[in-house]
GROMACS .gro file of C-alpha atoms in nm:
model
  398
    1MET     CA    1  -0.003   0.013  -0.008
    2LYS     CA    2   0.113   0.344  -0.079
    3ASN     CA    3   0.017   0.697   0.062
    4ASN     CA    4   0.146   0.985  -0.142
    5ASN     CA    5   0.231   1.265   0.126
    6LEU     CA    6   0.605   1.219   0.121
    7LYS     CA    7   0.698   1.490  -0.127
    8LYS     CA    8   0.501   1.763   0.067
    9TYR     CA    9   0.754   1.731   0.364
   10GLY     CA   10   1.044   1.830   0.130
   11ALA     CA   11   1.393   1.710   0.164
   12LEU     CA   12   1.457   1.944   0.468
   13ILE     CA   13   1.284   1.704   0.730
   14VAL     CA   14   1.467   1.397   0.597
   15SER     CA   15   1.813   1.585   0.568
   16SER     CA   16   1.786   1.705   0.907
   17ALA     CA   17   1.682   1.367   1.055
   18LEU     CA   18   1.975   1.214   0.862
   19LEU     CA   19   2.220   1.449   0.991
   20LEU     CA   20   2.090   1.394   1.352
   21GLY     CA   21   2.104   1.022   1.296
   22THR     CA   22   2.487   1.053   1.167
   23LEU     CA   23   2.583   1.260   1.469
   24THR     CA   24   2.402   1.024   1.716
   25ALA     CA   25   2.563   0.701   1.517
   26CYS     CA   26   2.920   0.846   1.545
   27GLY     CA   27   2.888   0.831   1.926
   28SER     CA   28   2.812   0.449   1.908
   29LYS     CA   29   3.067   0.198   1.929
   30ASP     CA   30   2.869  -0.031   1.690
   31SER     CA   31   2.788   0.231   1.427
   32GLY     CA   32   2.998   0.047   1.180
   33SER     CA   33   2.787  -0.280   1.237
   34GLY     CA   34   2.421  -0.171   1.202
   35SER     CA   35   2.192   0.013   1.420
   36GLY     CA   36   2.197  -0.236   1.681
   37SER     CA   37   2.268  -0.580   1.817
   38SER     CA   38   2.153  -0.833   2.081
   39ASP     CA   39   2.254  -0.735   2.444
   40GLY     CA   40   2.217  -0.995   2.750
   41ASP     CA   41   1.917  -1.202   2.695
   42THR     CA   42   1.718  -0.992   2.430
   43ILE     CA   43   1.708  -0.897   2.073
   44LYS     CA   44   1.527  -0.576   2.015
   45ILE     CA   45   1.329  -0.519   1.696
   46GLY     CA   46   1.143  -0.206   1.605
   47LEU     CA   47   0.784  -0.168   1.495
   48ASN     CA   48   0.728   0.161   1.297
   49LEU     CA   49   0.354   0.134   1.247
   50GLU     CA   50   0.025   0.351   1.160
   51LEU     CA   51  -0.145   0.281   1.511
   52SER     CA   52  -0.353   0.619   1.465
   53GLY     CA   53  -0.440   0.833   1.189
   54ALA     CA   54  -0.612   0.779   0.835
   55VAL     CA   55  -0.502   0.419   0.794
   56ALA     CA   56  -0.488   0.282   1.154
   57SER     CA   57  -0.653   0.004   1.058
   58TYR     CA   58  -0.345  -0.125   0.840
   59GLY     CA   59  -0.083  -0.076   1.115
   60SER     CA   60  -0.286  -0.193   1.415
   61GLY     CA   61  -0.347  -0.533   1.217
   62ILE     CA   62   0.009  -0.561   1.148
   63SER     CA   63   0.101  -0.491   1.488
   64LYS     CA   64  -0.143  -0.767   1.636
   65GLY     CA   65   0.004  -1.033   1.373
   66ALA     CA   66   0.366  -0.932   1.464
   67GLU     CA   67   0.297  -0.957   1.853
   68LEU     CA   68   0.139  -1.305   1.802
   69ALA     CA   69   0.461  -1.435   1.634
   70ILE     CA   70   0.679  -1.268   1.876
   71LYS     CA   71   0.512  -1.447   2.160
   72GLU     CA   72   0.498  -1.776   1.974
   73ILE     CA   73   0.902  -1.756   1.925
   74ASN     CA   74   0.966  -1.615   2.272
   75ASP     CA   75   0.741  -1.929   2.417
   76ALA     CA   76   0.950  -2.162   2.206
   77GLY     CA   77   1.303  -2.023   2.346
   78GLY     CA   78   1.351  -1.708   2.126
   79ILE     CA   79   1.603  -1.694   1.870
   80ASP     CA   80   1.919  -1.853   1.975
   81GLY     CA   81   1.798  -1.857   2.323
   82LYS     CA   82   1.736  -1.485   2.335
   83LYS     CA   83   1.379  -1.341   2.379
   84ILE     CA   84   1.267  -1.065   2.143
   85GLU     CA   85   1.181  -0.749   2.268
   86ALA     CA   86   0.953  -0.509   2.057
   87VAL     CA   87   0.967  -0.151   2.064
   88LYS     CA   88   0.660  -0.011   1.897
   89ILE     CA   89   0.612   0.340   1.784
   90ASP     CA   90   0.303   0.505   1.654
   91ASN     CA   91   0.388   0.686   1.307
   92LYS     CA   92   0.036   0.840   1.312
   93SER     CA   93  -0.020   0.767   0.937
   94GLU     CA   94   0.242   1.048   0.875
   95ASN     CA   95   0.546   1.042   0.637
   96SER     CA   96   0.747   1.286   0.909
   97GLU     CA   97   0.650   1.065   1.171
   98ALA     CA   98   0.772   0.745   1.035
   99THR     CA   99   1.102   0.931   0.943
  100SER     CA  100   1.125   1.031   1.317
  101ALA     CA  101   1.019   0.698   1.443
  102ALA     CA  102   1.288   0.512   1.230
  103LEU     CA  103   1.563   0.750   1.370
  104LYS     CA  104   1.470   0.687   1.708
  105LEU     CA  105   1.453   0.305   1.657
  106ALA     CA  106   1.806   0.301   1.502
  107THR     CA  107   1.989   0.572   1.699
  108GLN     CA  108   1.838   0.544   2.031
  109GLU     CA  109   1.654   0.209   2.077
  110LYS     CA  110   1.944   0.046   1.892
  111VAL     CA  111   1.711  -0.217   1.730
  112VAL     CA  112   1.846  -0.484   1.513
  113ALA     CA  113   1.575  -0.417   1.237
  114GLN     CA  114   1.255  -0.249   1.174
  115ILE     CA  115   0.927  -0.394   1.064
  116GLY     CA  116   0.697  -0.122   0.902
  117SER     CA  117   0.537   0.082   0.780
  118ALA     CA  118   0.215  -0.040   0.651
  119THR     CA  119   0.176   0.212   0.345
  120SER     CA  120   0.457   0.267   0.107
  121GLY     CA  121   0.491   0.625   0.141
  122ASN     CA  122   0.551   0.588   0.530
  123THR     CA  123   0.802   0.319   0.435
  124VAL     CA  124   0.990   0.526   0.203
  125ALA     CA  125   1.028   0.808   0.429
  126ALA     CA  126   1.217   0.583   0.677
  127VAL     CA  127   1.430   0.396   0.404
  128GLN     CA  128   1.707   0.662   0.387
  129VAL     CA  129   1.746   0.630   0.781
  130ALA     CA  130   1.754   0.263   0.740
  131ASP     CA  131   2.027   0.267   0.485
  132GLN     CA  132   2.246   0.509   0.673
  133ASN     CA  133   2.235   0.334   1.011
  134LYS     CA  134   2.244  -0.029   0.826
  135MET     CA  135   1.912  -0.107   1.011
  136PRO     CA  136   1.749  -0.378   0.806
  137LEU     CA  137   1.365  -0.249   0.734
  138ILE     CA  138   1.093  -0.483   0.630
  139SER     CA  139   0.760  -0.334   0.511
  140PRO     CA  140   0.484  -0.586   0.570
  141SER     CA  141   0.262  -0.425   0.291
  142GLY     CA  142   0.438  -0.153   0.103
  143THR     CA  143   0.364  -0.257  -0.239
  144SER     CA  144   0.488   0.027  -0.445
  145GLN     CA  145   0.790  -0.040  -0.632
  146THR     CA  146   0.979   0.277  -0.483
  147VAL     CA  147   1.000   0.104  -0.135
  148THR     CA  148   1.311  -0.091  -0.256
  149VAL     CA  149   1.400   0.084  -0.578
  150ASN     CA  150   1.453   0.451  -0.601
  151ASP     CA  151   1.370   0.689  -0.912
  152ASP     CA  152   1.707   0.637  -1.037
  153GLY     CA  153   1.683   0.247  -1.038
  154ALA     CA  154   1.914   0.215  -0.757
  155VAL     CA  155   1.822  -0.042  -0.499
  156ASN     CA  156   1.769   0.047  -0.143
  157GLU     CA  157   2.000  -0.196   0.031
  158TYR     CA  158   1.856  -0.228   0.335
  159ALA     CA  159   1.466  -0.202   0.240
  160PHE     CA  160   1.262  -0.521   0.189
  161ARG     CA  161   0.895  -0.609   0.163
  162THR     CA  162   0.702  -0.907   0.281
  163CYS     CA  163   0.416  -0.849   0.035
  164PHE     CA  164   0.411  -0.858  -0.367
  165ILE     CA  165   0.420  -0.540  -0.581
  166ASP     CA  166   0.172  -0.338  -0.733
  167PRO     CA  167   0.228  -0.442  -1.092
  168PHE     CA  168   0.162  -0.796  -0.999
  169GLN     CA  169  -0.189  -0.736  -0.834
  170GLY     CA  170  -0.282  -0.480  -1.128
  171LYS     CA  171  -0.219  -0.748  -1.372
  172ILE     CA  172  -0.389  -1.027  -1.157
  173ALA     CA  173  -0.692  -0.821  -1.138
  174ALA     CA  174  -0.712  -0.760  -1.526
  175ASP     CA  175  -0.675  -1.120  -1.578
  176PHE     CA  176  -0.937  -1.204  -1.343
  177ALA     CA  177  -1.169  -0.942  -1.488
  178SER     CA  178  -1.118  -1.084  -1.834
  179ASN     CA  179  -1.114  -1.450  -1.759
  180ASP     CA  180  -1.351  -1.510  -1.474
  181LEU     CA  181  -1.583  -1.212  -1.525
  182LYS     CA  182  -1.560  -1.214  -1.891
  183ALA     CA  183  -1.561  -0.837  -1.894
  184LYS     CA  184  -1.507  -0.644  -2.203
  185ASN     CA  185  -1.588  -0.265  -2.158
  186VAL     CA  186  -1.428  -0.156  -1.828
  187ALA     CA  187  -1.386   0.154  -1.636
  188ILE     CA  188  -1.129   0.286  -1.379
  189PHE     CA  189  -1.218   0.510  -1.111
  190ALA     CA  190  -0.872   0.565  -0.919
  191ASP     CA  191  -0.729   0.829  -0.656
  192SER     CA  192  -0.529   1.060  -0.844
  193SER     CA  193  -0.353   1.179  -0.505
  194SER     CA  194  -0.210   0.814  -0.431
  195ASP     CA  195   0.076   0.661  -0.626
  196TYR     CA  196  -0.059   0.324  -0.493
  197ALA     CA  197  -0.383   0.376  -0.677
  198LYS     CA  198  -0.218   0.527  -0.982
  199GLY     CA  199   0.028   0.245  -1.000
  200LEU     CA  200  -0.247  -0.010  -0.977
  201ALA     CA  201  -0.466   0.160  -1.241
  202GLU     CA  202  -0.171   0.152  -1.490
  203ALA     CA  203  -0.084  -0.191  -1.455
  204PHE     CA  204  -0.462  -0.297  -1.469
  205LYS     CA  205  -0.507  -0.063  -1.803
  206LYS     CA  206  -0.204  -0.222  -1.947
  207GLN     CA  207  -0.316  -0.582  -1.905
  208ILE     CA  208  -0.696  -0.532  -1.955
  209GLU     CA  209  -0.601  -0.388  -2.298
  210ALA     CA  210  -0.354  -0.679  -2.375
  211ASN     CA  211  -0.628  -0.923  -2.305
  212GLY     CA  212  -0.851  -0.748  -2.565
  213GLY     CA  213  -1.062  -0.547  -2.326
  214LYS     CA  214  -1.148  -0.162  -2.378
  215VAL     CA  215  -1.113   0.105  -2.134
  216VAL     CA  216  -1.454   0.302  -2.183
  217ALA     CA  217  -1.399   0.562  -1.903
  218GLU     CA  218  -1.115   0.663  -1.659
  219GLU     CA  219  -1.220   0.902  -1.375
  220SER     CA  220  -1.057   1.018  -1.061
  221TYR     CA  221  -1.096   1.132  -0.713
  222VAL     CA  222  -0.881   1.250  -0.416
  223ALA     CA  223  -0.829   1.125  -0.087
  224LYS     CA  224  -1.077   1.244   0.168
  225ASP     CA  225  -1.339   1.326  -0.100
  226THR     CA  226  -1.689   1.222   0.024
  227ASP     CA  227  -1.926   1.276  -0.268
  228PHE     CA  228  -1.869   1.054  -0.583
  229LYS     CA  229  -2.209   1.063  -0.716
  230SER     CA  230  -2.159   1.306  -1.038
  231THR     CA  231  -1.853   1.123  -1.118
  232LEU     CA  232  -2.033   0.781  -1.078
  233THR     CA  233  -2.318   0.925  -1.300
  234ARG     CA  234  -2.060   0.989  -1.572
  235LEU     CA  235  -1.939   0.641  -1.540
  236LYS     CA  236  -2.266   0.482  -1.546
  237SER     CA  237  -2.338   0.673  -1.880
  238LYS     CA  238  -2.025   0.466  -2.055
  239ASN     CA  239  -2.229   0.144  -1.954
  240PRO     CA  240  -1.905  -0.038  -1.820
  241ASP     CA  241  -1.951  -0.417  -1.749
  242PHE     CA  242  -1.679  -0.397  -1.478
  243ILE     CA  243  -1.535  -0.098  -1.252
  244TYR     CA  244  -1.164  -0.115  -1.123
  245VAL     CA  245  -1.147   0.097  -0.816
  246PRO     CA  246  -0.769   0.127  -0.669
  247GLY     CA  247  -0.754   0.306  -0.353
  248TYR     CA  248  -0.800   0.275   0.016
  249TYR     CA  249  -1.097   0.182   0.229
  250GLU     CA  250  -1.192   0.514   0.350
  251GLU     CA  251  -1.291   0.608  -0.002
  252VAL     CA  252  -1.381   0.302  -0.147
  253GLY     CA  253  -1.656   0.208   0.094
  254LEU     CA  254  -1.849   0.529   0.014
  255ILE     CA  255  -1.771   0.482  -0.345
  256VAL     CA  256  -1.926   0.130  -0.368
  257LYS     CA  257  -2.220   0.253  -0.148
  258GLN     CA  258  -2.301   0.554  -0.376
  259ALA     CA  259  -2.268   0.352  -0.710
  260ARG     CA  260  -2.490   0.095  -0.603
  261SER     CA  261  -2.742   0.380  -0.482
  262ILE     CA  262  -2.759   0.531  -0.827
  263GLY     CA  263  -2.824   0.186  -1.001
  264ILE     CA  264  -2.454   0.077  -1.084
  265ASP     CA  265  -2.467  -0.297  -1.048
  266ALA     CA  266  -2.171  -0.393  -1.236
  267PRO     CA  267  -1.866  -0.606  -1.068
  268MET     CA  268  -1.626  -0.371  -0.881
  269MET     CA  269  -1.281  -0.437  -0.796
  270GLY     CA  270  -0.951  -0.306  -0.605
  271GLY     CA  271  -0.635  -0.385  -0.439
  272ASP     CA  272  -0.536  -0.478  -0.080
  273GLY     CA  273  -0.634  -0.132   0.014
  274TRP     CA  274  -0.971  -0.262   0.045
  275ASP     CA  275  -0.890  -0.488   0.319
  276SER     CA  276  -1.041  -0.357   0.629
  277PRO     CA  277  -1.319  -0.427   0.840
  278LYS     CA  278  -1.423  -0.077   0.811
  279ILE     CA  279  -1.527  -0.104   0.466
  280VAL     CA  280  -1.802  -0.307   0.530
  281GLU     CA  281  -1.940  -0.052   0.779
  282LEU     CA  282  -1.894   0.239   0.528
  283ALA     CA  283  -2.024   0.046   0.235
  284GLY     CA  284  -2.291  -0.182   0.367
  285ALA     CA  285  -2.298  -0.570   0.341
  286LYS     CA  286  -2.544  -0.557   0.051
  287SER     CA  287  -2.365  -0.300  -0.145
  288LEU     CA  288  -2.033  -0.507  -0.140
  289ASP     CA  289  -2.199  -0.814  -0.289
  290ASN     CA  290  -2.036  -0.851  -0.649
  291THR     CA  291  -1.715  -0.704  -0.541
  292PHE     CA  292  -1.384  -0.841  -0.557
  293PHE     CA  293  -1.014  -0.756  -0.442
  294THR     CA  294  -0.649  -0.888  -0.473
  295ASN     CA  295  -0.506  -0.961  -0.144
  296HIS     CA  296  -0.218  -1.148   0.002
  297TYR     CA  297  -0.387  -1.438   0.172
  298SER     CA  298  -0.742  -1.560   0.286
  299ALA     CA  299  -0.831  -1.708   0.612
  300GLU     CA  300  -1.046  -1.944   0.436
  301ASP     CA  301  -0.762  -2.091   0.232
  302PRO     CA  302  -0.749  -2.457   0.315
  303ASP     CA  303  -0.382  -2.464   0.329
  304GLU     CA  304  -0.264  -2.635   0.647
  305LYS     CA  305  -0.014  -2.351   0.722
  306ILE     CA  306  -0.291  -2.104   0.702
  307GLN     CA  307  -0.530  -2.284   0.902
  308LYS     CA  308  -0.278  -2.332   1.180
  309PHE     CA  309  -0.220  -1.960   1.188
  310VAL     CA  310  -0.571  -1.885   1.185
  311LYS     CA  311  -0.653  -2.109   1.496
  312SER     CA  312  -0.364  -1.931   1.683
  313PHE     CA  313  -0.467  -1.568   1.615
  314LYS     CA  314  -0.828  -1.665   1.700
  315GLU     CA  315  -0.734  -1.809   2.019
  316ALA     CA  316  -0.528  -1.490   2.101
  317ASN     CA  317  -0.768  -1.243   1.951
  318ASP     CA  318  -1.120  -1.328   2.072
  319ASP     CA  319  -1.212  -1.555   1.789
  320LYS     CA  320  -1.153  -1.291   1.552
  321SER     CA  321  -1.056  -1.402   1.218
  322PRO     CA  322  -0.712  -1.260   1.102
  323ASP     CA  323  -0.698  -1.052   0.793
  324ALA     CA  324  -0.393  -0.980   0.546
  325PHE     CA  325  -0.239  -0.730   0.753
  326ASN     CA  326  -0.250  -0.960   1.058
  327ALA     CA  327  -0.085  -1.236   0.850
  328LEU     CA  328   0.189  -1.003   0.691
  329GLY     CA  329   0.283  -0.883   1.030
  330TYR     CA  330   0.311  -1.243   1.168
  331ASP     CA  331   0.497  -1.337   0.850
  332SER     CA  332   0.753  -1.032   0.872
  333VAL     CA  333   0.856  -1.141   1.238
  334TYR     CA  334   0.920  -1.491   1.111
  335TRP     CA  335   1.121  -1.370   0.815
  336LEU     CA  336   1.343  -1.163   1.036
  337LYS     CA  337   1.376  -1.467   1.259
  338ASP     CA  338   1.481  -1.690   0.978
  339ALA     CA  339   1.734  -1.415   0.854
  340ILE     CA  340   1.908  -1.376   1.204
  341GLU     CA  341   1.933  -1.734   1.240
  342ARG     CA  342   2.103  -1.800   0.904
  343ALA     CA  343   2.311  -1.503   0.961
  344GLY     CA  344   2.419  -1.640   1.291
  345SER     CA  345   2.436  -1.269   1.388
  346THR     CA  346   2.233  -0.965   1.497
  347LYS     CA  347   2.442  -0.712   1.290
  348GLY     CA  348   2.289  -0.522   1.045
  349GLU     CA  349   2.484  -0.596   0.750
  350ASP     CA  350   2.476  -0.981   0.826
  351ILE     CA  351   2.090  -0.968   0.851
  352GLN     CA  352   2.058  -0.774   0.551
  353LYS     CA  353   2.269  -1.033   0.327
  354ALA     CA  354   2.059  -1.305   0.474
  355LEU     CA  355   1.734  -1.137   0.390
  356ALA     CA  356   1.845  -1.071   0.034
  357GLU     CA  357   1.930  -1.441  -0.002
  358THR     CA  358   1.613  -1.581   0.096
  359LYS     CA  359   1.486  -1.834  -0.098
  360ASP     CA  360   1.177  -2.065  -0.103
  361LEU     CA  361   1.083  -1.979   0.286
  362SER     CA  362   0.724  -2.085   0.368
  363LEU     CA  363   0.524  -1.832   0.544
  364VAL     CA  364   0.149  -1.803   0.586
  365THR     CA  365   0.099  -1.561   0.297
  366GLY     CA  366   0.310  -1.774   0.081
  367GLU     CA  367   0.642  -1.918  -0.006
  368ILE     CA  368   0.874  -1.639  -0.091
  369SER     CA  369   1.197  -1.598  -0.239
  370VAL     CA  370   1.366  -1.242  -0.286
  371ASP     CA  371   1.490  -1.103  -0.640
  372GLU     CA  372   1.793  -0.860  -0.717
  373GLU     CA  373   1.551  -0.562  -0.643
  374HIS     CA  374   1.456  -0.702  -0.287
  375ASN     CA  375   1.108  -0.775  -0.432
  376THR     CA  376   0.944  -1.093  -0.289
  377ILE     CA  377   0.819  -1.337  -0.541
  378LYS     CA  378   0.498  -1.506  -0.433
  379SER     CA  379   0.144  -1.591  -0.485
  380ALA     CA  380  -0.163  -1.356  -0.460
  381THR     CA  381  -0.528  -1.440  -0.353
  382VAL     CA  382  -0.866  -1.314  -0.523
  383LEU     CA  383  -1.147  -1.252  -0.271
  384GLU     CA  384  -1.511  -1.168  -0.296
  385PHE     CA  385  -1.747  -1.015  -0.072
  386LYS     CA  386  -2.063  -1.187  -0.002
  387ASP     CA  387  -2.301  -1.066   0.268
  388GLY     CA  388  -2.030  -0.850   0.382
  389LYS     CA  389  -1.765  -1.136   0.430
  390GLN     CA  390  -1.450  -1.200   0.259
  391VAL     CA  391  -1.483  -1.536   0.067
  392PHE     CA  392  -1.167  -1.695  -0.079
  393LYS     CA  393  -1.207  -1.711  -0.464
  394THR     CA  394  -0.863  -1.826  -0.612
  395LYS     CA  395  -0.500  -1.822  -0.560
  396VAL     CA  396  -0.273  -1.696  -0.823
  397GLU     CA  397   0.107  -1.797  -0.818
  398PRO     CA  398   0.357  -1.558  -0.978
   0.00000   0.00000   0.00000
């Protein structure tokens, strides 16, 4: 997922933060060996997450999954006999706060690695801090390519992701529309203020046209908009047999509700930004019928590893079924554990190398391998809403 507020903060915040980080790190004996290491009986890891603000649902979900994994690992004896200690910081769904949190985790808390943020924008805001301080960073759900690769094509050495990337899920959505729903004339309604939404729309359009489909209308909205009826009326006049709506749940819920209220009954689909319990509150269960979205996993997938996780999560969370953010947070901790064990070290450089060399690691959200751009190669899932509940539709391998 990606929010698009980073540029508005300018270079000053990041530059100042990095300067402070440099000064602080220079005073540390371990500054040449990564931001932190294990001391005594604990290994400190950072959670830099959106626990309040616009996308708090995502960060809170990741936090619950990560906390379950940490408890399981510690109950089983920890990592090489050392218990994991989590340092959790709320970045308030803001890029500047995510930068400050990363700086604190690296230079004050001396964590061995950071998990987070949930959105790509907040993750990108922390990447320079991570690279400078040799603090491995794993974003559970930052799907934008810019998380791991800069605009100039250079790989962000210490940045990784547990999720797949936007072009992959945009292509899957287009193939599902063409092959499963037999869509021919499609419309796209995307958040123009979000690079996440724009990236998905671009990938979807490219693939749907390659499949022989036609984009009969393209419209946009801006985050925080609440009235979409005039735009939806224009879309309706084009008589699309499918509407692709990449964006976040806050706007998407209202879009779906208002589309149904003016008589649009065509199937609608989006990306993993739809995955929040709040979307049902905003749209209403009935309005969400005949809608779909690409996601990282499904709690209904019969895979044995997934069902074991679902059972454990429900036992720890009042019988609540885990969503994809819970699963990605859980997997991120286990991936970090695997890397530390393979590295035989808690130094940042050693963990980074192990993360980059990951191959065929079996996790709840799929078996992952890491490519040269630090992207994870893994499967995706298509979910359908029925009576307000997410129903497993299909799994797509890369």
